[in-house]
XYZ file of C-alpha atoms in Angstrom:
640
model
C 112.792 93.015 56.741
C 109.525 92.248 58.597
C 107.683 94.878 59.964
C 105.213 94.357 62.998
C 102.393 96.680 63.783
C 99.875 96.573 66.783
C 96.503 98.203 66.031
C 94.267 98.687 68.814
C 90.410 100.007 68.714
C 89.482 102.518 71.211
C 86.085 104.490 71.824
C 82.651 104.315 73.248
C 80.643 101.123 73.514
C 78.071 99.988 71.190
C 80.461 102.860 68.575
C 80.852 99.698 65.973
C 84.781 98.451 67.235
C 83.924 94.917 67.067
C 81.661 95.030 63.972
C 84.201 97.752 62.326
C 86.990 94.647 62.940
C 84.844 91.978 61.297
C 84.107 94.180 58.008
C 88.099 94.539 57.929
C 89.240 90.763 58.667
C 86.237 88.641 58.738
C 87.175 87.433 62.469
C 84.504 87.571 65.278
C 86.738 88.870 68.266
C 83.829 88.734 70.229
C 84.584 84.820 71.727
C 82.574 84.602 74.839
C 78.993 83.034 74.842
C 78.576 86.029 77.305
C 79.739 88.397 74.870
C 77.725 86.995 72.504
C 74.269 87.365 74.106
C 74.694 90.516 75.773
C 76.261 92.026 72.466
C 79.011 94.146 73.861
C 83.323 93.131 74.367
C 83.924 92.081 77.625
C 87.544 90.825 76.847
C 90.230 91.602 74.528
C 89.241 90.356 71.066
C 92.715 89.803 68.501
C 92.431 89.339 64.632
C 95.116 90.233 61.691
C 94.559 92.023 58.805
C 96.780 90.430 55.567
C 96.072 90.935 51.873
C 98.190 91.018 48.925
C 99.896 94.864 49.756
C 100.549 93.485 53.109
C 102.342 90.087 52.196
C 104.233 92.061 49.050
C 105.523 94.485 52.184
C 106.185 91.898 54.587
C 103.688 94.089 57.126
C 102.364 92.378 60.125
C 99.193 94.107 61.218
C 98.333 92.629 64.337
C 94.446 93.850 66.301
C 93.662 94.065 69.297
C 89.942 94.953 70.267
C 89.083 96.242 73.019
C 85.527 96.726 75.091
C 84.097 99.899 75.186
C 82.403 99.538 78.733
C 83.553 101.803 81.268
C 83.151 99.056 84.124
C 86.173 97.134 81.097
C 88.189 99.759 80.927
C 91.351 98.284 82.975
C 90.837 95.454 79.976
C 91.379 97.998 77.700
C 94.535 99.082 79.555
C 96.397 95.382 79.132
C 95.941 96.160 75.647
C 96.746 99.726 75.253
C 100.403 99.384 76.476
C 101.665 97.783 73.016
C 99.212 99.926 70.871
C 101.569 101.028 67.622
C 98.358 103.044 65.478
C 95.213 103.583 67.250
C 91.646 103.547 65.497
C 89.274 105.452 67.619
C 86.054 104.449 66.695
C 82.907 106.885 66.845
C 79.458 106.687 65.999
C 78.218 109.106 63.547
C 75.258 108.738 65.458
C 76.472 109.608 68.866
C 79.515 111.740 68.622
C 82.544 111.741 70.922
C 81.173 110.081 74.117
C 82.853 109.713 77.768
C 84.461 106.628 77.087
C 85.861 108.187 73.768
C 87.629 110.628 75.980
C 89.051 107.658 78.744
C 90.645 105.816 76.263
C 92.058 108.990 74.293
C 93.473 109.925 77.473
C 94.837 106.454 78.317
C 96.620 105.865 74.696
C 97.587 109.207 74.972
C 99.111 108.469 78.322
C 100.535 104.941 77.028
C 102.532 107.176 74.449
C 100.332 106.260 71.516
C 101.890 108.631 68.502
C 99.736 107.440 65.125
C 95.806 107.566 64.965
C 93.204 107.132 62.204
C 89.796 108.055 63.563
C 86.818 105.864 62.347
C 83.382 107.560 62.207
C 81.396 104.739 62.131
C 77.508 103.926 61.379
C 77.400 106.940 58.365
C 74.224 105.126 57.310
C 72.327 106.429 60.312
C 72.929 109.937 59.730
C 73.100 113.039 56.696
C 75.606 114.612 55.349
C 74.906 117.624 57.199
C 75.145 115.731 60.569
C 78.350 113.826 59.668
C 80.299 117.564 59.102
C 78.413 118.628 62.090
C 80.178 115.817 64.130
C 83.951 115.906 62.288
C 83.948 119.443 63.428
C 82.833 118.055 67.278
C 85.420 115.439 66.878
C 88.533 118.052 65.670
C 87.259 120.372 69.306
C 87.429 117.163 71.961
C 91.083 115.765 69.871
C 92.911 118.995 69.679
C 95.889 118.964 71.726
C 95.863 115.246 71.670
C 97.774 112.745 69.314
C 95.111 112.086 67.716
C 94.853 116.325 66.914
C 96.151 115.847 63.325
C 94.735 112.543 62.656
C 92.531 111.234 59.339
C 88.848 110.899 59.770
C 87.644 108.078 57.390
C 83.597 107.463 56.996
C 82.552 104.030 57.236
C 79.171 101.628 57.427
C 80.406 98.298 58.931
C 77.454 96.698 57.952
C 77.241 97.901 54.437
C 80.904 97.750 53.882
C 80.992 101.569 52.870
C 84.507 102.926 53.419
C 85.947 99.213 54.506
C 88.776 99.142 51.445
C 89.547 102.647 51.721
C 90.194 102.055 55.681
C 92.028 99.162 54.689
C 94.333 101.394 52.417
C 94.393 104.020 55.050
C 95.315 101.419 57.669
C 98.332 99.786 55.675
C 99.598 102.887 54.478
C 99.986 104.541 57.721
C 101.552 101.260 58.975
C 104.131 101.343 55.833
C 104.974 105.042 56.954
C 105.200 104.392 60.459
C 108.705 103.730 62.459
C 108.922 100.793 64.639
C 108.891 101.898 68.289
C 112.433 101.761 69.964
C 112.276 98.841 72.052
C 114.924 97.278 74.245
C 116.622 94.690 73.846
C 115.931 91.434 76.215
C 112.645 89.688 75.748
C 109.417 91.097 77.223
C 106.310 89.584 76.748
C 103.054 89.883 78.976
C 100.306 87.618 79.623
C 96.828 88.779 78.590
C 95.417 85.419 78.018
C 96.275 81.845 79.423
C 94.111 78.793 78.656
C 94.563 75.047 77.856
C 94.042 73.148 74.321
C 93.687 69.412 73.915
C 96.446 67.795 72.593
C 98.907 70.818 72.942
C 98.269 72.098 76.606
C 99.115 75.579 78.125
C 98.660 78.183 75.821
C 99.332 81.638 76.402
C 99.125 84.626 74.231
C 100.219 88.547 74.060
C 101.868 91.424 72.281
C 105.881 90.801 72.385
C 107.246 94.037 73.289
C 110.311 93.208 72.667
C 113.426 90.805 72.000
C 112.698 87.990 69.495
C 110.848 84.486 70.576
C 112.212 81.165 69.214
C 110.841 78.117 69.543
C 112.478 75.803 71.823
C 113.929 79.216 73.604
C 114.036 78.285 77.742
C 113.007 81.166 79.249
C 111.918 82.447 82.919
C 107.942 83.458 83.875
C 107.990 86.598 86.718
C 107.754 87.244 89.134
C 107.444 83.539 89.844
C 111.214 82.956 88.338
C 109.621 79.759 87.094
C 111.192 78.001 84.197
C 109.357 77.100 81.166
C 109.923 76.020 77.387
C 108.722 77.189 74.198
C 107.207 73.860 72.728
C 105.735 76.520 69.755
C 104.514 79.720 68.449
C 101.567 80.970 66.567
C 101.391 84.391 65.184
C 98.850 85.740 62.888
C 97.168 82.702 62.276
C 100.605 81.002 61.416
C 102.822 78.361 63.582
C 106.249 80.428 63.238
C 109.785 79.074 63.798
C 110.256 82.996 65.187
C 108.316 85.911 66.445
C 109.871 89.378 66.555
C 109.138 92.495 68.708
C 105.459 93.966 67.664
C 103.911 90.992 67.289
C 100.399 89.268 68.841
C 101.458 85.909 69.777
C 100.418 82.615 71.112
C 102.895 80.249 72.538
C 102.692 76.535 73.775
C 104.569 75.769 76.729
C 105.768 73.500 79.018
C 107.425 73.314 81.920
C 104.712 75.331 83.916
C 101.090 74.371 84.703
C 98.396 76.743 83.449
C 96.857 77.219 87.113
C 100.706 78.575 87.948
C 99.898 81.370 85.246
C 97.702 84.643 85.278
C 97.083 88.078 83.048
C 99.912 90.383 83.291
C 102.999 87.549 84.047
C 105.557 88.289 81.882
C 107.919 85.716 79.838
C 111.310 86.899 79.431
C 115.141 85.280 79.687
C 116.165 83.965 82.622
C 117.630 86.649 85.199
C 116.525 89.545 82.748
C 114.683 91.196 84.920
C 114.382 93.097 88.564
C 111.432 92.613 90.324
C 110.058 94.470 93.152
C 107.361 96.502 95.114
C 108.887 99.572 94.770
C 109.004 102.113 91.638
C 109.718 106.055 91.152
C 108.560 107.645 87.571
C 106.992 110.430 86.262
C 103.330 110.974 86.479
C 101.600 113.055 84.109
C 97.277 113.854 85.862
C 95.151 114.714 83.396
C 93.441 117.838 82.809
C 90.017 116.887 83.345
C 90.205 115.497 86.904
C 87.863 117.151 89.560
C 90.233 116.069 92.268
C 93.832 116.553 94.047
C 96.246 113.880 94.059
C 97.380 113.055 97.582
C 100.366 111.130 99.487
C 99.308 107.855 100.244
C 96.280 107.883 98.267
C 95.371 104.368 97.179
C 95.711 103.295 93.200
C 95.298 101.181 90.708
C 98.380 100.119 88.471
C 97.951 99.853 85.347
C 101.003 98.019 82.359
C 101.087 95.885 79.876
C 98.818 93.425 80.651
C 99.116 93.835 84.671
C 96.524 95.361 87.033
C 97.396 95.469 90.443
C 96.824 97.914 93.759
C 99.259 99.988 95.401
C 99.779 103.659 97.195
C 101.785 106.411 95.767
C 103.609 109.213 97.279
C 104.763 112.102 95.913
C 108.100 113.669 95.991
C 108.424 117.343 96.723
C 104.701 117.896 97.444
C 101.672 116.902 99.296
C 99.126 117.294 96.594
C 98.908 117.271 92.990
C 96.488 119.310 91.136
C 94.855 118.069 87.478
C 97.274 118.781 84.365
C 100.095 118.592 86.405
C 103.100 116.506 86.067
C 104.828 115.217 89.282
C 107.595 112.494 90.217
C 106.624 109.907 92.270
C 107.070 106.411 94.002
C 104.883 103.380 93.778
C 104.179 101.009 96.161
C 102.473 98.010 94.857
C 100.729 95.186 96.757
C 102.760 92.597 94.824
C 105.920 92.673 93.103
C 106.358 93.529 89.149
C 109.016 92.748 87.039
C 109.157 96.105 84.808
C 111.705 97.830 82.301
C 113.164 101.100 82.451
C 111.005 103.343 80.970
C 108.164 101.262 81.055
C 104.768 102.872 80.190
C 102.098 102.829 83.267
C 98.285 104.104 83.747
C 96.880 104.941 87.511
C 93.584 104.978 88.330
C 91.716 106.129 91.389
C 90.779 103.634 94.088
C 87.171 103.924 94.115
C 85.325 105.574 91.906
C 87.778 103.839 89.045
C 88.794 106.922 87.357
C 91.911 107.466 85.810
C 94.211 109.667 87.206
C 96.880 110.149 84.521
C 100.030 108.105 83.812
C 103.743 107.928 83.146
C 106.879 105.707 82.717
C 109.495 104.016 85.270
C 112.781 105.449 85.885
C 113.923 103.366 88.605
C 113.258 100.156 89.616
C 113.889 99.177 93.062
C 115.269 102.252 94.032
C 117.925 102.273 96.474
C 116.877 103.624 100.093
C 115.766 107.299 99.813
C 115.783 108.092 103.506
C 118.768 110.875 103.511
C 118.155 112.576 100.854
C 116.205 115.853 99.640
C 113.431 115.613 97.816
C 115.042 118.214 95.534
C 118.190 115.733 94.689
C 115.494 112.582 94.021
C 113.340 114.766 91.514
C 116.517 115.948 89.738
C 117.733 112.540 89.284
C 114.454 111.474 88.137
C 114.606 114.342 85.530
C 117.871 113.501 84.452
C 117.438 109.795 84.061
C 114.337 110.623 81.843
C 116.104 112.910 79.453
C 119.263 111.207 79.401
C 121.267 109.172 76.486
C 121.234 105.776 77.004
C 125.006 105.920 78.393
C 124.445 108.996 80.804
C 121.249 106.509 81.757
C 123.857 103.696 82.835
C 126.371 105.790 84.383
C 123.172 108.102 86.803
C 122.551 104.173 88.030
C 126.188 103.770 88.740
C 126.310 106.816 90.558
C 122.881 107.384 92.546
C 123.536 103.668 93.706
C 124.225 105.158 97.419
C 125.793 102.703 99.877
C 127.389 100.130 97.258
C 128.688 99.096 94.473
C 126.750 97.996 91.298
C 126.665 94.938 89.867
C 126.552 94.352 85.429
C 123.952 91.903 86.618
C 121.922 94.392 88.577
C 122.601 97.123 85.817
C 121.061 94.472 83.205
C 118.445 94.258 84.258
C 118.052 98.116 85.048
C 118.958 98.945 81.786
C 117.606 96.088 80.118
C 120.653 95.972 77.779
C 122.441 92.574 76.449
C 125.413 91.553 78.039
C 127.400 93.220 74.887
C 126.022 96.732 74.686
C 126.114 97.176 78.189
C 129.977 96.049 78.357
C 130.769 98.558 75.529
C 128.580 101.281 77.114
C 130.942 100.268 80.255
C 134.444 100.204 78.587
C 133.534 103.830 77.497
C 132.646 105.152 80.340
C 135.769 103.499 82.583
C 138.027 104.760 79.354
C 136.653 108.620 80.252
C 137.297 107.622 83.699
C 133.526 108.168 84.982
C 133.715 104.988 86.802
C 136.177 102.511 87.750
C 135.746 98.400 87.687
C 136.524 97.212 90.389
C 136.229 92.992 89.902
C 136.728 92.460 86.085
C 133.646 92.797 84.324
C 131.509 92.414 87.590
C 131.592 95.253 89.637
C 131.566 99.354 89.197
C 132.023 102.568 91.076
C 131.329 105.956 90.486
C 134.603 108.610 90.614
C 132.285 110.713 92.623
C 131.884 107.434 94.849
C 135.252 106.919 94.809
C 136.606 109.799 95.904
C 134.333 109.395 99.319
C 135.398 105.971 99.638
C 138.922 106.828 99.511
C 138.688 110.020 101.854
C 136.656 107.398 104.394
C 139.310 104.561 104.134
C 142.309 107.207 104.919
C 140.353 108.491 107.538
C 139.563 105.202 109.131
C 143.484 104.555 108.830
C 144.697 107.561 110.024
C 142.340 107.417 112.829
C 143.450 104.098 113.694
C 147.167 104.331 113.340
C 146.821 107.650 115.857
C 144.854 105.618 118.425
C 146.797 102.556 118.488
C 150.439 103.838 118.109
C 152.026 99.993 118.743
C 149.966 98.182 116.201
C 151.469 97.936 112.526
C 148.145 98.586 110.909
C 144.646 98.212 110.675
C 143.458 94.852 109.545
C 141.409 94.738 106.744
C 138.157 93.108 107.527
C 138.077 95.643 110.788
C 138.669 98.327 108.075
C 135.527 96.639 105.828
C 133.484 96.681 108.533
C 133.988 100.595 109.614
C 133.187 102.084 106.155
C 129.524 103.461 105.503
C 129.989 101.638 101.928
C 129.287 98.083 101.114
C 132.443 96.262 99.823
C 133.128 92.999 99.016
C 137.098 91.625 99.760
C 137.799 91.821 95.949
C 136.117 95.314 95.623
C 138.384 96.611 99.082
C 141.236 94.853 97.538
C 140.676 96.755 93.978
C 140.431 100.149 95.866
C 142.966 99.644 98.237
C 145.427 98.645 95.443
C 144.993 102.419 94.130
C 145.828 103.516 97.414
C 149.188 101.755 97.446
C 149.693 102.930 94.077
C 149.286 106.432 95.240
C 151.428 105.835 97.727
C 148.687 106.957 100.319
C 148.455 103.595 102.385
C 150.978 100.882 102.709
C 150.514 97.106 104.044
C 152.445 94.323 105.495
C 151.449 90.993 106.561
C 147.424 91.783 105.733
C 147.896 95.440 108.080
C 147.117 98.549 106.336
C 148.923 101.853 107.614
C 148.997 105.105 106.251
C 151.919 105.268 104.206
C 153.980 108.210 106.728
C 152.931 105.696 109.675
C 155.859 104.337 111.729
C 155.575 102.973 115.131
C 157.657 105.075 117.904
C 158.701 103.561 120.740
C 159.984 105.937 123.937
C 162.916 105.431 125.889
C 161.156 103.475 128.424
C 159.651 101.307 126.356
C 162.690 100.755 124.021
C 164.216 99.641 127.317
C 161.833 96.710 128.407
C 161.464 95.736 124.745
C 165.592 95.025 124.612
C 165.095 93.191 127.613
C 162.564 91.175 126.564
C 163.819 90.195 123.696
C 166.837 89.640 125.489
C 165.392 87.150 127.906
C 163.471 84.966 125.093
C 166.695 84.760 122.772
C 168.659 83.671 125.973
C 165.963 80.772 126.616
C 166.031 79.977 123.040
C 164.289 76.808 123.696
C 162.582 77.147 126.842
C 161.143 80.749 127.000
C 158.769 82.227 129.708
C 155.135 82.325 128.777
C 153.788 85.517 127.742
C 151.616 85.962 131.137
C 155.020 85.810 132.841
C 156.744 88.719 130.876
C 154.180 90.801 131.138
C 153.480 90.251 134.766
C 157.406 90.340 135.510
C 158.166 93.354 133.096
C 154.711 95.113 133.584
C 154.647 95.393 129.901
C 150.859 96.543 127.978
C 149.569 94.207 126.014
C 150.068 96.507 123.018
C 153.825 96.523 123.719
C 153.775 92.672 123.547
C 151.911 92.219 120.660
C 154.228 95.049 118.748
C 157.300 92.593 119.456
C 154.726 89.803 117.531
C 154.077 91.853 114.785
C 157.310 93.258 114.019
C 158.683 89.690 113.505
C 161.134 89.644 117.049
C 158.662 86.872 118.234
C 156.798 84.252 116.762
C 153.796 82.869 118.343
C 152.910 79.175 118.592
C 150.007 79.220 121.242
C 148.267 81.427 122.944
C 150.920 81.578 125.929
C 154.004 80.069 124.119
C 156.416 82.761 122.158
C 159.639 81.878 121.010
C 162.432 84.855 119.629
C 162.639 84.577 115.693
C 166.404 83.089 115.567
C 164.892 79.714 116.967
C 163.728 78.997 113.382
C 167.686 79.315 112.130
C 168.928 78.028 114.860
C 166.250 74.796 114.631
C 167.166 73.942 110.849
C 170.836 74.340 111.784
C 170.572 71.482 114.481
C 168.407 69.071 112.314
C 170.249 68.979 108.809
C 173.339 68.362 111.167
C 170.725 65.436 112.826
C 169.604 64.097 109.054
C 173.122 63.844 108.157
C 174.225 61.318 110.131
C 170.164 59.598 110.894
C 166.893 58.401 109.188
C 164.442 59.550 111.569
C 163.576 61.480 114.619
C 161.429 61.015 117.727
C 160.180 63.737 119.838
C 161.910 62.340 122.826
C 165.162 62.742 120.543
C 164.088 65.798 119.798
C 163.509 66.964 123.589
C 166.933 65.982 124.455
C 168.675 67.568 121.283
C 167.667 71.294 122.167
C 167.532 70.490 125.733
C 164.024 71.558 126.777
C 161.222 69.770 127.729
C 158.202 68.185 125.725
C 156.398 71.123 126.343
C 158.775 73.504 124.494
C 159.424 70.330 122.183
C 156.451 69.130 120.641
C 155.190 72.822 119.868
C 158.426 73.283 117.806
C 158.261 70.370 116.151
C 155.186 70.618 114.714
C 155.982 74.144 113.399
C 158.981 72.679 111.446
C 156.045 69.644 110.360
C 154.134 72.854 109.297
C 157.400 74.806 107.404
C 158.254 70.948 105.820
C 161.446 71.379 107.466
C 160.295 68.015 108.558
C 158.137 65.503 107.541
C 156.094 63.448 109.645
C 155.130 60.162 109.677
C 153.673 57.981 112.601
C 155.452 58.939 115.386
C 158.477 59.843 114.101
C 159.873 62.834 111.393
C 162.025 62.433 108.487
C 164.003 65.264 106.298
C 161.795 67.680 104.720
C 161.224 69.249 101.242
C 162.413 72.510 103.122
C 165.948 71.507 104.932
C 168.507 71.517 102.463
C 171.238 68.653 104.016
């Protein structure tokens, strides 16, 4: 099995990095004419180191080079973020110098685990000085990663110490376990340019997910679509490129002026993108400032810079060493992964403030809730399992259901591991589905959902005594939870089951609820219902009974819903029977004729074509009859 390892180079500039890389590959990673003449990095310089151990081990050894400038530090930080084994690089010369100690405390920050340090330019100095300085060096790493790291000696130029490095280098690698990655593609941007013949090219360090040629993928946060024409990795075209890998890719689909440092290429509909970001922030020690809400930063993963505020949860100010929970705010949206590794720096002067990882992206609105509750959530979600991880998202999601699409791309799980994390959880009853592998609640959710609907019920069925039962997009509408039909349906459904709530004809009651009338009104409803089945066929308009009987509203529409009345117009009511007594009259009509006319049919039930022609069309709409022109025929409905 292949085996893909990013090395990056980190110290001081003018320490040897570049010169160190050439003695180990032969590759100038210094590219730039300007880099060139001024002799110092400006950009990212990549190279691969491959011999005969590394081929027999299938090892990819991927570099990345970075400047040693402080004013080029945020280029070193689009490299640092997929750093596997760091070589910091010091002069024997100079000893550890400040930018020694930025990037330290940036790959330190970015999670770095694996270091060999490189004391470089041993031809400069004696012996004495060289112990002299790996003593210095052990004082500034301790309490670092890098604390327990090798120290190798090496001349660049003279090629002292180069094979031994090289040994050094791929046996680390070949001890080394590959970083847990997730599982959907990630890849960010560092470098986009165009090549005769081939056009856009853009490179990067896959973080995860495999690449294929031919794949059609998605470029955020533009959510443009774009094709893998091919791929280039160490030197190689390549049918495939796995997770650890520098890569350049030719595609199409996209113009190169559409594309800049720190996009990211992943599947289409992978990922969430947004402004808005909470995470754990870890200062460093050294700072010789406070922290406050609001203050302005720069954001710092993967390959992405961009500007933003950040506010602090639970405090006003933090202090240097300190770890805090926080949300971002960024000037543009991101498209990041849980967990994602990030590096802030300070406004102005650009100083790095410490860093941390994502645990929620695009949180859901905080504005209820304590400070306390948020930064316990936080804490939870960073030491959980992976399924405790999917079912905190399912439950801090506050006013809704969640999605499997939204929790994809939270998670960033495959469709497959997520189901199965899913299944478990709805198994242990932790959360219920409510639309087949689509939607999900929380039992703690739940349970406050189903106290509100019964509530809302209860509430209704005591205010409005006459009416069957709430309807069910009035009861949507009241509840302080977002729920689609389906999702109501689902929920409601457990309600029936529990014999809580009951319905008929689409009008939810509690399940005790049963409309009373009093003697008075039992009274005028006998008599109402007396007068409509008496003019069978040509009943008084509803204005008229209630006017004549001074009957409520309410009392009238009860009659409606409890099926003594049907409606056919706003004013025009008929008593039930007239449906019976209808069919009766025209299968004895059918049986002796072809065809009807509404004038025929006036004078059969002895009413007018006002009564007529509503009734008729309400047997047309029961296919009691069947029309055609201007007349009706027997209908799939009236059995002659």
């Amino acid at each position: 099995m292949q085996k893909n390892i990013i090395i990056g180079t980190a110290g001081h500039i003018d320490h040897g990095k570049s010169t160190l890389i050439k003695a180990l590959t032969g590759d100038e990673t210094d590219r730039l004419d300007q880099e060139k003449a001024r002799g110092i990095s400006i950009e990212n310089g990549f190279s691969h180191l491959e011999n005969e151990k590394t081929r027999a081990e299938n090892l990819k050894l991927g570099i990345v080079d970075v400047p040693g400038h402080e004013k080029f530090v945020n280029k070193m930080l689009s490299a640092a973020a997929g750093v596997d084994l760091a070589l910091i690089v010091v002069a024997a010369d100079e000893g550890v110098m400040p930018q020694t100690k930025e990037h330290l405390a940036i790959l330190d920050l970015m999670g770095v685990k694996k270091a060999i340090i490189v004391l470089t330019k041993i031809d400069l100095v004696d012996r004495e000085w060289l112990q002299l300085i790996e003593l210095d060096l052990r004082d500034h790493f301790k309490n670092s990663f890098a604390e327990t790291a090798e120290v190798i000696r090496v001349s660049s130029t003279k090629e002292e110490g180069i094979n031994e490095l090289k040994e050094l280098i791929i046996k680390t690698a070949l001890r080394m376990d590959q970083q847990q990655r997730s599982e959907i593609i990630y890849f960010p941007i560092d470098r986009v340019f165009s090549l005769k013949g081939l056009g856009t090219v853009v490179t990067g360090t896959l973080f995860s997910g495999q690449l294929k040629a031919e794949d059609e993928l998605s470029l955020y946060p533009a959510e443009k679509r774009l094709k893998i024409k091919s791929l280039e990795s160490h030197g190689r075209e390549e049918q495939q490129a796995n997770a650890g890998s520098r890569v350049g890719i030719n595609i199409s689909g996209i113009d190169k002026s559409e594309i800049k440092r720190g996009d990211i290429i992943a599947e289409p509909n992978s990922l969430l993108k947004s402004k808005f970001f909470e995470g754990e922030l870890r200062l460093v020690e050294n700072l010789n400032f406070t922290v406050k809400n609001g203050d302005q930063i720069h954001f710092h993963t993967a390959a992405l810079e961009t500007r933003g505020r950040i506010y602090l949860y639970n405090k006003k100010k933090a202090f240097p060493g300190e770890k805090v929970y926080i949300t971002l705010i960024l000037e543009k949206a991101a498209a990041l992964v849980f967990k994602q590794k990030f590096v802030l720096r300070r406004n102005s002067p650009l100083t790095t403030i410490g860093g941390g990882e994502i645990l929620e992206l695009d949180p859901p609105p905080r504005r209820k809730i304590d400070d306390s509750r948020i930064v316990n959530k936080l804490k939870e979600l960073k030491n959980a399992s992976l399924k405790r991880v999917v079912e905190l998202f399912i439950e801090n999601n506050q006013n809704e259901p969640v999605e499997i699409e939204s929790l994809k791309k939270k998670t960033t799980l495959k469709y497959k591991s997520l189901k199965e994390i899913l299944n478990e959880l709805t198994a242990e009853e932790k959360i219920l589905e409510l639309i087949t592998e689509k939607s999900y609640i929380h039992q703690t959710k739940l349970k406050h959902v189903e106290r509100k609907i019964l509530k809302i019920v209860s509430d209704y069925n005591q205010k409005y005594g006459l009416k069957p039962g709430i309807k069910k997009e009035e009861l949507r509408s009241r509840l302080d939870f977002k729920l689609k039909r389906k999702e109501l349906d689902s929920l409601l459904q457990l309600l029936y089951n529990k014999e809580l709530l009951k319905e008929k004809n689409n009008l939810i009651a509690h399940s005790s609820f049963q409309i009373k009338l009093s003697p008075e009104m039992k009274e005028i409803k006998d008599k109402v219902i007396k007068k409509y089945k008496k003019h069978l066929f040509s009943p008084p308009t509803r204005t008229e009974i209630i006017n004549n009987y001074q009957l409520e509203e309410e009392l009238f529409n009860y009659l409606e819903n409890e099926g003594f009345l049907i409606r056919l117009s706003s004013e025009l009511y008929f008593h039930i029977s007239v449906l019976a007594e209808l069919k009766k009259i025209l299968k004895d009509y059918f049986r002796e004729n072809e065809s009807l006319a509404l004038a025929e049919f006036r004078d059969l039930i002895g009413s007018s074509r006002r009564y007529a022609l509503p009734l008729l069309e309400k047997m047309d709409q029961i296919k009691v009859t069947k029309r055609v022109e201007d007349h009706r025929y027997s209908g799939e409905n009236l059995e002659i």
